[in-house]
Tab-separated table of C-alpha atoms and ligand atoms in Angstrom:
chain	number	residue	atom	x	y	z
A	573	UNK	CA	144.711	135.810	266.166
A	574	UNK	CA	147.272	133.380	264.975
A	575	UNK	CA	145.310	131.753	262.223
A	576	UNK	CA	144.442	135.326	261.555
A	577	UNK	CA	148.113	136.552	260.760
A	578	UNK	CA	148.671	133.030	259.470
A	579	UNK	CA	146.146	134.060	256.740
A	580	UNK	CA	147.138	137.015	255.843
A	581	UNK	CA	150.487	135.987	255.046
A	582	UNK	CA	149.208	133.265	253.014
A	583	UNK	CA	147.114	135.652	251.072
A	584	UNK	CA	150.284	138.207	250.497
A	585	UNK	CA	152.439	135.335	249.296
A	586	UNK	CA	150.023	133.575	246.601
A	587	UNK	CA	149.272	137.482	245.356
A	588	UNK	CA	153.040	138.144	244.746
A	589	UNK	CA	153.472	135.214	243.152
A	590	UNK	CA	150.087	135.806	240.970
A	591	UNK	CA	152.212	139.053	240.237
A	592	UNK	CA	155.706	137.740	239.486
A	593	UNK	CA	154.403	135.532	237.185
A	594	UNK	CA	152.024	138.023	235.118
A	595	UNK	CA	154.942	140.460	235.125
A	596	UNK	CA	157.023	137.204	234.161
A	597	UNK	CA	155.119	136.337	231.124
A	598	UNK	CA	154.978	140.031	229.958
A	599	UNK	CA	158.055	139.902	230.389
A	600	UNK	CA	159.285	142.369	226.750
A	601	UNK	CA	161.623	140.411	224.431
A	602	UNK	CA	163.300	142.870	222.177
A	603	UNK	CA	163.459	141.507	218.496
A	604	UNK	CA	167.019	141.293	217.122
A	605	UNK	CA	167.980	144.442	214.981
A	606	UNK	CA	166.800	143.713	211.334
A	607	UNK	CA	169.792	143.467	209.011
A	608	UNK	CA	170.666	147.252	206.851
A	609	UNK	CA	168.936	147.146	203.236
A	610	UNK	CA	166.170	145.723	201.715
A	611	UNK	CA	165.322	142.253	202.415
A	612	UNK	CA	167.501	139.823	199.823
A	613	UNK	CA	164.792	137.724	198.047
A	614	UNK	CA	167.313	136.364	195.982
A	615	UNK	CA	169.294	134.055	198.246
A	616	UNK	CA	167.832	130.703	198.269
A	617	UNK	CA	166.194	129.565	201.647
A	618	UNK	CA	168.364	127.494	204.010
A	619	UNK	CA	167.922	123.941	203.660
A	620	UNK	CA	167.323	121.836	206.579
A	621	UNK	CA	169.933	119.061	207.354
A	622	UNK	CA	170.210	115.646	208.516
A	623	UNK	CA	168.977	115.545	212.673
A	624	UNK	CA	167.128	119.619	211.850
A	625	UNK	CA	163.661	118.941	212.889
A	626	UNK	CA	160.829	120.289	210.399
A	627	UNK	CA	158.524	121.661	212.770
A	628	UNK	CA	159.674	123.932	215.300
A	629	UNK	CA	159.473	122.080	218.814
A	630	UNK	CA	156.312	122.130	220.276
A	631	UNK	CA	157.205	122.961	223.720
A	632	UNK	CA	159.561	126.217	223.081
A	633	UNK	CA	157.240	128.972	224.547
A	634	UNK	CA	155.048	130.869	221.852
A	635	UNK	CA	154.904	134.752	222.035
A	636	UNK	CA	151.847	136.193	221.253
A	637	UNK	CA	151.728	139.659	218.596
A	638	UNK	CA	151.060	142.247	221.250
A	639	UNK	CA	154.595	141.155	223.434
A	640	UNK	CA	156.623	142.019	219.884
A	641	UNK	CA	158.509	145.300	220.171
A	642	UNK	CA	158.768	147.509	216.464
A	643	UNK	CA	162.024	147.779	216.204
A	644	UNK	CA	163.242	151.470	217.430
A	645	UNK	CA	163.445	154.200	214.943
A	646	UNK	CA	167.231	154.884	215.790
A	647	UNK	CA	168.743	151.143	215.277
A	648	UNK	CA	171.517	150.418	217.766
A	649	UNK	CA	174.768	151.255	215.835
A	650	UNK	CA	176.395	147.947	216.479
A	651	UNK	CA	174.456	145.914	213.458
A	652	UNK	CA	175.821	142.570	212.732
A	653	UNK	CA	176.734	141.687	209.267
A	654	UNK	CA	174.511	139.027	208.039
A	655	UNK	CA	176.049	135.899	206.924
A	656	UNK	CA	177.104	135.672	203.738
A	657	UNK	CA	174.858	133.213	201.932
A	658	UNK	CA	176.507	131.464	198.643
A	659	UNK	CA	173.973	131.624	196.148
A	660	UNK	CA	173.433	128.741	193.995
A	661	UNK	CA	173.157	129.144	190.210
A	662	UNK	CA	169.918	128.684	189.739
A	663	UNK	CA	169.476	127.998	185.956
A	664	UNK	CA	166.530	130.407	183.721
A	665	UNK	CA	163.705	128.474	182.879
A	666	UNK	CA	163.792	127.979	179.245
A	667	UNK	CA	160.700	129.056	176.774
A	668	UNK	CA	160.696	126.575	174.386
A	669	UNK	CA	159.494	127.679	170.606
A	670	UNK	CA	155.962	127.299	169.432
A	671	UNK	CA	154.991	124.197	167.802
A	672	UNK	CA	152.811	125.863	165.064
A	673	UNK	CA	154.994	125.713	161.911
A	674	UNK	CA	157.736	123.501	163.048
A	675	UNK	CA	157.293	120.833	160.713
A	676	UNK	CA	158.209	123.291	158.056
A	677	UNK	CA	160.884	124.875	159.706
A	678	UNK	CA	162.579	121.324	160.103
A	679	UNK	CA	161.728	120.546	156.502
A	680	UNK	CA	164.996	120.284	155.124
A	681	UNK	CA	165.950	118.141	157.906
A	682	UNK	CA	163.822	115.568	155.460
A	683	UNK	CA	165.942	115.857	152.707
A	684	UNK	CA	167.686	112.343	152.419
A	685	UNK	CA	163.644	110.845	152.135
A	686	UNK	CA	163.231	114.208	149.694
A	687	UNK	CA	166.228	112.552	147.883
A	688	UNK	CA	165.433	109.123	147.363
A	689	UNK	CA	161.500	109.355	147.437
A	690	UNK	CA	160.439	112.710	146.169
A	691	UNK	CA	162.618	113.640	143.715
A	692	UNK	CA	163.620	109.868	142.493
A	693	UNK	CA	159.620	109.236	142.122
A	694	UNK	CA	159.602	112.619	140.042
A	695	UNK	CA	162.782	112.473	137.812
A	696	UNK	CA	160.785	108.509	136.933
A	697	UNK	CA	157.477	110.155	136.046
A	698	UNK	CA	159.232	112.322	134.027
A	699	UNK	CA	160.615	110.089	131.461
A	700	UNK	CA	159.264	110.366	128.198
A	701	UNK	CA	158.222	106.906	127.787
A	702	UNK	CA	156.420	105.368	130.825
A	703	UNK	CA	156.927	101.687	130.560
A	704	UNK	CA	157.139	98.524	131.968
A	705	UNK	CA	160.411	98.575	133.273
A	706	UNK	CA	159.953	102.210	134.567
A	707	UNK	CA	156.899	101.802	136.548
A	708	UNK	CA	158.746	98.876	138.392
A	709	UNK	CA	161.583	101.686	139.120
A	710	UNK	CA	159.318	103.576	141.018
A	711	UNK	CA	157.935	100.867	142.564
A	712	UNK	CA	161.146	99.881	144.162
A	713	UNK	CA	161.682	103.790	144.843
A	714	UNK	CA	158.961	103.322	147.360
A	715	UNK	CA	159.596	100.307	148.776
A	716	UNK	CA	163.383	101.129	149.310
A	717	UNK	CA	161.843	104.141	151.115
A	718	UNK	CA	159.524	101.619	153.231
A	719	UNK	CA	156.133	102.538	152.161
A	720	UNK	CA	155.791	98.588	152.025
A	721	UNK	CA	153.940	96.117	149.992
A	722	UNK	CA	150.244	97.111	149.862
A	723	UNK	CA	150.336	100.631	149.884
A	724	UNK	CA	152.909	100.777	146.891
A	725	UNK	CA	150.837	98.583	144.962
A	726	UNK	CA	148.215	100.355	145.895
A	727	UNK	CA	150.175	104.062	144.832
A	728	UNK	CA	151.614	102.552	141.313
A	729	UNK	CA	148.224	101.290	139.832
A	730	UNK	CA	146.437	104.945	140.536
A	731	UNK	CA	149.680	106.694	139.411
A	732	UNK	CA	149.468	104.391	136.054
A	733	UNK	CA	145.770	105.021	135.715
A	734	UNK	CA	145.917	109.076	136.512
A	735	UNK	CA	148.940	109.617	134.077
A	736	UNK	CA	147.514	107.373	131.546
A	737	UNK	CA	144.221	109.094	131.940
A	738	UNK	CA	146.137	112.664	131.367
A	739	UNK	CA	147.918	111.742	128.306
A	740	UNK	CA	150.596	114.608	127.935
A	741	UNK	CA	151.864	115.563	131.180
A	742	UNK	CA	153.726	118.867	132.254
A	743	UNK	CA	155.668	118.409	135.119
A	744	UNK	CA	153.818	120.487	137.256
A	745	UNK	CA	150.997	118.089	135.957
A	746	UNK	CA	153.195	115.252	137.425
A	747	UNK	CA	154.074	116.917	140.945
A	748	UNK	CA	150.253	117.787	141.515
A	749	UNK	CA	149.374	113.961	141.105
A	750	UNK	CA	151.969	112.413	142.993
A	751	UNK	CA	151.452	114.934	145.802
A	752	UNK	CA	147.607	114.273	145.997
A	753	UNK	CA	148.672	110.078	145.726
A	754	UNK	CA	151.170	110.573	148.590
A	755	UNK	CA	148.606	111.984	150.756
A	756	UNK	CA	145.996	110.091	150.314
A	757	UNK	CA	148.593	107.050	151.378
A	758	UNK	CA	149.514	109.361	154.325
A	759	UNK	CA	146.256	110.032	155.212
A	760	UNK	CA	144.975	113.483	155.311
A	761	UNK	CA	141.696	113.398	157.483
A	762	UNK	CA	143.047	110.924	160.593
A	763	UNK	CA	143.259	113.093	164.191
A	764	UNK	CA	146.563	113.325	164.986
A	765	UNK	CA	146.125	115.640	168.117
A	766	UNK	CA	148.103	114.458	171.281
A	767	UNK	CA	145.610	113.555	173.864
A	768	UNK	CA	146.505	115.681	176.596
A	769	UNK	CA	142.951	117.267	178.087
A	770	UNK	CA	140.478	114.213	179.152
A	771	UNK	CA	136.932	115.292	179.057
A	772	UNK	CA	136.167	114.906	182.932
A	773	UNK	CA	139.016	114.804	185.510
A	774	UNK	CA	142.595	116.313	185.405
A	775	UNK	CA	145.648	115.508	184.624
A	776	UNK	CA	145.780	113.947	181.280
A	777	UNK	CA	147.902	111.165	181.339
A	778	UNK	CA	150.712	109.837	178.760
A	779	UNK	CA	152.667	107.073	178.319
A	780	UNK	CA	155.443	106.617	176.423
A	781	UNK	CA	156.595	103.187	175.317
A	782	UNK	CA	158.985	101.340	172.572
A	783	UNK	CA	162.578	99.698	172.351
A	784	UNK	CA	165.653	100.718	173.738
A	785	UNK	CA	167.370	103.626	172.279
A	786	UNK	CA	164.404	104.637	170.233
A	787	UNK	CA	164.269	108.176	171.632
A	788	UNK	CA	161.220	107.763	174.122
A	789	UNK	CA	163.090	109.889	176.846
A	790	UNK	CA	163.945	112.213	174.658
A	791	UNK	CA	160.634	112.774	173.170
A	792	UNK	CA	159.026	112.732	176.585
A	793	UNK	CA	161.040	115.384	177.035
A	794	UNK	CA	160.281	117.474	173.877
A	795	UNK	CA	156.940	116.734	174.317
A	796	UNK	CA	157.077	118.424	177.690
A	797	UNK	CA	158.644	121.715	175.696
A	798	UNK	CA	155.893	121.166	173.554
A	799	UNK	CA	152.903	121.235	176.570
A	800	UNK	CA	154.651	124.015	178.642
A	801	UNK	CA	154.979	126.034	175.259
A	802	UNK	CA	151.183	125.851	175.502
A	803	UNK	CA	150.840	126.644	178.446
A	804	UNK	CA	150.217	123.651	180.300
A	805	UNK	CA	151.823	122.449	183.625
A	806	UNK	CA	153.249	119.173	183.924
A	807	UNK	CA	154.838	116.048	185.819
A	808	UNK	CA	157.222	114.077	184.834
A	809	UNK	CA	157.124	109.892	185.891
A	810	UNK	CA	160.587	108.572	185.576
A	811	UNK	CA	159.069	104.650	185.353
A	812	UNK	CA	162.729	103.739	183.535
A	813	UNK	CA	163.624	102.798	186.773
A	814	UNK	CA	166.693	100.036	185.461
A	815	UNK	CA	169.129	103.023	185.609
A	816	UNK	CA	168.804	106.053	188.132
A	817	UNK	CA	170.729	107.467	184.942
A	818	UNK	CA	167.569	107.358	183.190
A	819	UNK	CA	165.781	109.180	185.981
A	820	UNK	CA	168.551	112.011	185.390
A	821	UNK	CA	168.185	112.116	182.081
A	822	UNK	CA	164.430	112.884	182.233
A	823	UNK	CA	164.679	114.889	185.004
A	824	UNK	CA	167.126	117.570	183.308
A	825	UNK	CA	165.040	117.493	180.536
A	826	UNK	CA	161.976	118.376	182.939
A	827	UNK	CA	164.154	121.187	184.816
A	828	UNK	CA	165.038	123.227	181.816
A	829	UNK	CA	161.072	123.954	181.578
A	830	UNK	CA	160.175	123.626	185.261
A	831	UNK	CA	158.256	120.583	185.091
A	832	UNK	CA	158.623	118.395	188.513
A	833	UNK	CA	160.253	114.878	187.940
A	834	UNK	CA	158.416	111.991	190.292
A	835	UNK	CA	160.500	109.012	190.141
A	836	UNK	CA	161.520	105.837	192.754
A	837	UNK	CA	164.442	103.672	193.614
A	838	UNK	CA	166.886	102.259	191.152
A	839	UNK	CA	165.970	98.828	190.467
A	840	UNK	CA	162.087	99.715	191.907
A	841	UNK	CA	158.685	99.001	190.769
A	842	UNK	CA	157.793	101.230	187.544
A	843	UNK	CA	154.418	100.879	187.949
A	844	UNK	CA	154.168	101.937	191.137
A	845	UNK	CA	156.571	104.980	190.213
A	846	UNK	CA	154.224	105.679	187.457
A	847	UNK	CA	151.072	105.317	189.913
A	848	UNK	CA	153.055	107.486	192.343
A	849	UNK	CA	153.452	110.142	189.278
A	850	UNK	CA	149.720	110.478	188.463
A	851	UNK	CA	149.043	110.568	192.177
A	852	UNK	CA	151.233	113.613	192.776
A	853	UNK	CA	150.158	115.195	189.598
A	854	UNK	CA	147.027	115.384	190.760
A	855	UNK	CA	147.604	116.460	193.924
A	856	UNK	CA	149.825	119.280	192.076
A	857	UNK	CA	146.753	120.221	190.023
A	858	UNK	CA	148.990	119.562	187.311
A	859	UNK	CA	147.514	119.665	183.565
A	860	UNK	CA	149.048	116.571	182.209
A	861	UNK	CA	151.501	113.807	183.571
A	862	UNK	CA	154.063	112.523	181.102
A	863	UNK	CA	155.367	108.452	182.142
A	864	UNK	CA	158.219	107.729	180.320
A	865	UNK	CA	158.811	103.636	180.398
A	866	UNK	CA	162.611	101.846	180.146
A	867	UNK	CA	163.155	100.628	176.758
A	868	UNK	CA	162.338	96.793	176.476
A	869	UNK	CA	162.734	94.524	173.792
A	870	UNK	CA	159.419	93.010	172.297
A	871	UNK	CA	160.791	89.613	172.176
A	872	UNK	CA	161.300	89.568	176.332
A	873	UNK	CA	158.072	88.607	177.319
A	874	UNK	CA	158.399	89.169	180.986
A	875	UNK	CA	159.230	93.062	180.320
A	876	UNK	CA	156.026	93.196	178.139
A	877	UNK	CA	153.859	91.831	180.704
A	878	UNK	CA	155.736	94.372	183.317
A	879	UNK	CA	154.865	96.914	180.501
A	880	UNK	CA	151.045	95.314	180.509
A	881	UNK	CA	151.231	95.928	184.678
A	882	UNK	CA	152.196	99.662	184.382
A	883	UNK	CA	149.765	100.317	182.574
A	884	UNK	CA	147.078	98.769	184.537
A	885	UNK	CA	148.197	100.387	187.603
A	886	UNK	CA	148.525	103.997	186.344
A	887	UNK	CA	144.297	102.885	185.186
A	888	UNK	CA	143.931	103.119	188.728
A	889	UNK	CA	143.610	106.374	188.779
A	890	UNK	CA	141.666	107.065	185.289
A	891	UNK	CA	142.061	106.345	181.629
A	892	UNK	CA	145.295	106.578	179.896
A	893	UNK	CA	144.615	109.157	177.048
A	894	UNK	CA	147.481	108.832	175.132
A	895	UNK	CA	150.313	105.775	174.928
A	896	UNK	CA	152.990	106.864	172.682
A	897	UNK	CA	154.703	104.496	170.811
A	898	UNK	CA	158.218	105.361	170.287
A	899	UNK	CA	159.835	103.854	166.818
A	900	UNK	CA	162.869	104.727	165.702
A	901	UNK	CA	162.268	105.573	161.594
A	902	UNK	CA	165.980	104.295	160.703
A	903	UNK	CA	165.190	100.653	161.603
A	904	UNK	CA	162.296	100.050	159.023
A	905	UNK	CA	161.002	96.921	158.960
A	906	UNK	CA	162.123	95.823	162.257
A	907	UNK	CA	159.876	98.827	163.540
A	908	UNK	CA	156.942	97.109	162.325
A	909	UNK	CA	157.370	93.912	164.224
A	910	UNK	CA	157.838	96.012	166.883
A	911	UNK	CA	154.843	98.294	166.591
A	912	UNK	CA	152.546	94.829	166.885
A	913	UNK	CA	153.596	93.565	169.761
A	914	UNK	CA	153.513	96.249	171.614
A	915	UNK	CA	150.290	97.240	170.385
A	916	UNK	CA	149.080	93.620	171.674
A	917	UNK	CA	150.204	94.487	175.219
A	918	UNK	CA	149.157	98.365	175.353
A	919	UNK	CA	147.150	99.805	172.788
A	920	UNK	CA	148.465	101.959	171.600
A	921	UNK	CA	147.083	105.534	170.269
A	922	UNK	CA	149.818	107.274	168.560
A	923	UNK	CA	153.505	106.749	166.860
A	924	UNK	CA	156.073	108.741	167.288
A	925	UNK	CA	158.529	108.358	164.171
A	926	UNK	CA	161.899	109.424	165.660
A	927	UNK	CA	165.421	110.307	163.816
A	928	UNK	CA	163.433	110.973	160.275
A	929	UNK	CA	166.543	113.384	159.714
A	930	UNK	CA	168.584	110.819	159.288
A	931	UNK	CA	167.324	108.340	156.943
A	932	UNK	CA	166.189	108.209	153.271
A	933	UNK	CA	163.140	106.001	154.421
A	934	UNK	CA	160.138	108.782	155.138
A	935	UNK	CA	157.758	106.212	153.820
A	936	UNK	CA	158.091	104.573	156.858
A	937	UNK	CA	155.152	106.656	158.196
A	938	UNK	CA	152.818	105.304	155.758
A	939	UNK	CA	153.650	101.243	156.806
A	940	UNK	CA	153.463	102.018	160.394
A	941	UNK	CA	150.463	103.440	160.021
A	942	UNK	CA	148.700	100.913	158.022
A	943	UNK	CA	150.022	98.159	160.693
A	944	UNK	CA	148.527	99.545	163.075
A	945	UNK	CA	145.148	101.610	162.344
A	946	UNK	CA	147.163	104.095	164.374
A	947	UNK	CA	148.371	107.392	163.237
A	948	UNK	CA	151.831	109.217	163.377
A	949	UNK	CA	151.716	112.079	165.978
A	950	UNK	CA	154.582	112.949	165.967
A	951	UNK	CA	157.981	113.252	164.306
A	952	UNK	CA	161.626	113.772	165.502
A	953	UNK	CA	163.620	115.531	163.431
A	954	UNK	CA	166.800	115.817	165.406
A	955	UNK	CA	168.906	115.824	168.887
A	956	UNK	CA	167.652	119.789	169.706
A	957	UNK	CA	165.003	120.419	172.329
A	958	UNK	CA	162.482	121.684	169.421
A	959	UNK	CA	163.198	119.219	167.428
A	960	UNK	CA	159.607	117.227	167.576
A	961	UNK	CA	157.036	118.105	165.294
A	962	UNK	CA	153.359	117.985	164.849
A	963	UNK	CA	153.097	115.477	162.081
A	964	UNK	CA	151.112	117.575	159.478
A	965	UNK	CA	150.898	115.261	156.367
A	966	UNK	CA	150.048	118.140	154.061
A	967	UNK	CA	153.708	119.932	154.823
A	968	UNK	CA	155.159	115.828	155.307
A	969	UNK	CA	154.251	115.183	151.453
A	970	UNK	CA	155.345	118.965	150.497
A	971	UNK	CA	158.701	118.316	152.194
A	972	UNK	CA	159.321	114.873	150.379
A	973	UNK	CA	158.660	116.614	146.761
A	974	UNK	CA	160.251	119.724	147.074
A	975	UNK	CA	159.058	123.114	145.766
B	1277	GTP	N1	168.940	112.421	165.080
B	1277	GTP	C1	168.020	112.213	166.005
B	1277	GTP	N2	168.365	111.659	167.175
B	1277	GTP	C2	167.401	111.425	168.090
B	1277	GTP	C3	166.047	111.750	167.848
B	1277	GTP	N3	165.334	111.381	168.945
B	1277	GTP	C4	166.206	110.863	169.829
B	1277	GTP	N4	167.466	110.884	169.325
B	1277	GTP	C5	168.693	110.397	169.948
B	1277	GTP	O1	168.592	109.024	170.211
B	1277	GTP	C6	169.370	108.679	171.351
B	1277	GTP	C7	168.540	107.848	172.305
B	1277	GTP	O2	167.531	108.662	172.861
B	1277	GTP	P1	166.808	108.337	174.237
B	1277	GTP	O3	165.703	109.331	174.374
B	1277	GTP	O4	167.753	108.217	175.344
B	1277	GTP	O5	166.200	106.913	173.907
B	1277	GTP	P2	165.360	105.960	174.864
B	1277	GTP	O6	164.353	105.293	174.014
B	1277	GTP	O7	164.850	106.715	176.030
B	1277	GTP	O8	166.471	104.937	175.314
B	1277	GTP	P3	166.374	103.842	176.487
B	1277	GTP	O9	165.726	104.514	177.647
B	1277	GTP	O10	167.785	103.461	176.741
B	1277	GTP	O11	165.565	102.728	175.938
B	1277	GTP	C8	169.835	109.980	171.950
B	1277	GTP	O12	171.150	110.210	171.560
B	1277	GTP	C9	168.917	111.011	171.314
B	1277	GTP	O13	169.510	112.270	171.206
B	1277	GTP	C10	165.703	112.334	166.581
B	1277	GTP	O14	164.554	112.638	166.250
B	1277	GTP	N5	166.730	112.537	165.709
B	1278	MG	MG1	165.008	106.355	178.041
């Protein structure tokens, strides 16, 4: 009889606690109130802070859809104001201008190499009597514009030959002949199209390499403008990594168009910054990654051969298409020098002539190219975000002679 009651009572107690604890876990949890008004999309998300955790802590109990409440038809009067979140001003994404056109929009910004190589070469032809003294005029003409050596030899004797050839001359006559000369010198028929879309795998990659102060941030930056214009996404690799000031620099340049900056510690390793940068491009789906290198002198060896390693590094991942070499057109000569070395350490597969609005020596292009084998891609033609052209040589030569 005992064992008897002694079981029943065991039975009633593990029942009510079977009970307690299903009524326990359906247990209704009324959802806060929602706040009056439509939901503000605007106000940024909170940010997590230092000691937040990222995840929400595994063991805080999960409640399932069914034990949610709706919220009652007739809120409770008593709402709480929400907190009053401070938004941040969140700058508009820019759209930069087309590139189609641009080097003729920016032709005037040519006019001190119109000055001294277009119109000087013109006002020489000219002349009534072609002699000795003023074929060797325009032969300094374009060497003081730094067409160099060979290709103003080169210029002069089919100039001499043409003109001689014509006899009387109009000056229309003239301008025809030296425009056709220039170009052939500037080379109508090379591909000048920025490597951005490799054949096989995305994202195209491009580096962009010369001496310090030659514009290479700032034309990694236009160049961006220039890709997003197009429609193209892309990531930035901040491999200048002597001066987090550098990173900044590229990085504001990449916000103004929404393209995401990837870049390391001051003082780190740029090619693992610029390895980093592919990697995260891809992983973005990205269209094309942009690397822009810290200026380096050609004459320091060791920051060519950590130039050499970059490069090899970033090959990790797939082929460069592009390496941009920066020059800065105002130098001349010196850009020359330049142009080899680095060529010797990266090849290089495109020039960028830079600050061509401010010098007289357009002929530049020309020389650089013939150093190299290596055409011009592109120009700057001032400090403004648009300011990089397509190099078109047709529009380049119409520039330099005038209308
Ligand atoms: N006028 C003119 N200025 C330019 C052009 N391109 C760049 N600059 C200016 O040249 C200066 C140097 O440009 P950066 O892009 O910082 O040069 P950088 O090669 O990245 O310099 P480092 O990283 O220090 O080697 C800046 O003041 C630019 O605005 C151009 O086409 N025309
Ligand atoms: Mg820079």
């Amino acid at each position: 009889m005992e064992t008897i009651i002694l079981a029943v009572v065991i039975a009633v107690v593990v029942l009510g606690a079977l009970g307690g604890l299903v009524v326990g876990s359906r247990r209704r949890k009324p959802l806060p109130p929602p706040p009056p008004g439509p939901p503000d999309i605007t106000a940024p998300e909170a940010e997590p802070h230092v000691g937040e955790e990222a995840e929400t802590p595994r063991e805080e109990p999960r409640r399932t859809i069914e034990e949610v409440d709706l919220p009652e038809a007739s809120a409770p009067t008593t709402v709480e104001e929400p907190p009053v979140v401070e938004e941040l001003p969140v700058p508009p994404i820019e759209v930069p201008e087309p590139t189609a056109g641009r080097l003729v929009r920016l032709r005037a910004r040519l006019s001190r190499s119109q000055n001294a190589l277009g119109k000087g070469l013109l006002t020489l032809l000219s002349r009534e009597h072609l002699d000795e003294d003023t074929w060797e005029e325009i032969e300094d003409t374009l060497l003081t514009a730094d067409v160099g050596v060979q290709p103003t030899q080169e210029l002069v004797e089919r100039l001499r030959e043409r003109v001689r050839v014509l006899g009387t001359r109009t000056p229309e006559e003239l301008r025809g002949l030296l425009r056709e000369e220039l170009l052939t010198l500037v080379g109508p028929d090379m591909d000048r199209t920025v490597k951005t879309e490799p054949a096989t795998s995305k994202p195209g990659i491009v580096m962009v390499v010369g001496v310090n102060g030659t514009g290479k941030t700032t034309t990694t930056g236009k160049l961006a403008r220039v890709l997003v214009a197009d429609g193209r996404s892309v990531v930035l690799g901040a491999a200048d990594t002597f001066r987090a000031a550098a990173a900044d620099q590229l990085q504001t340049w990449g916000e103004r168009v929404g393209a995401y900056t990837v870049r390391g510690p001051e003082g780190g390793d740029p090619a693992s910054v610029a390895f980093d940068a592919v990697k995260e491009g891809k992983e973005m789906g990205a269209d094309v990654v942009l690397i822009d290198t810290a200026g380096r002198l050609h004459t320091k060896t060791g920051l060519m051969d950590e130039l050499g390693k970059v490069k090899r590094v970033v090959e990790k991942h797939a082929p460069l298409d592009e390496v941009l070499l920066v020059l800065d057109a105002t130098t001349g000569q010196n850009g020359l020098v330049q142009a080899r070395v680095f060529a010797e350490v990266v090849d290089i597969t495109g020039i960028v002539l830079t600050k061509l609005d401010g010098t007289a020596k357009g002929g530049i292009v020309v020389a650089v190219q013939r150093e190299l084998g290596v055409p011009v891609k592109l120009i700057g033609l001032g400090e403004g975000a648009d300011d990089l052209a397509p190099f078109e040589p047709e529009a380049f030569v119409d520039a330099l002679i005038g209308d």
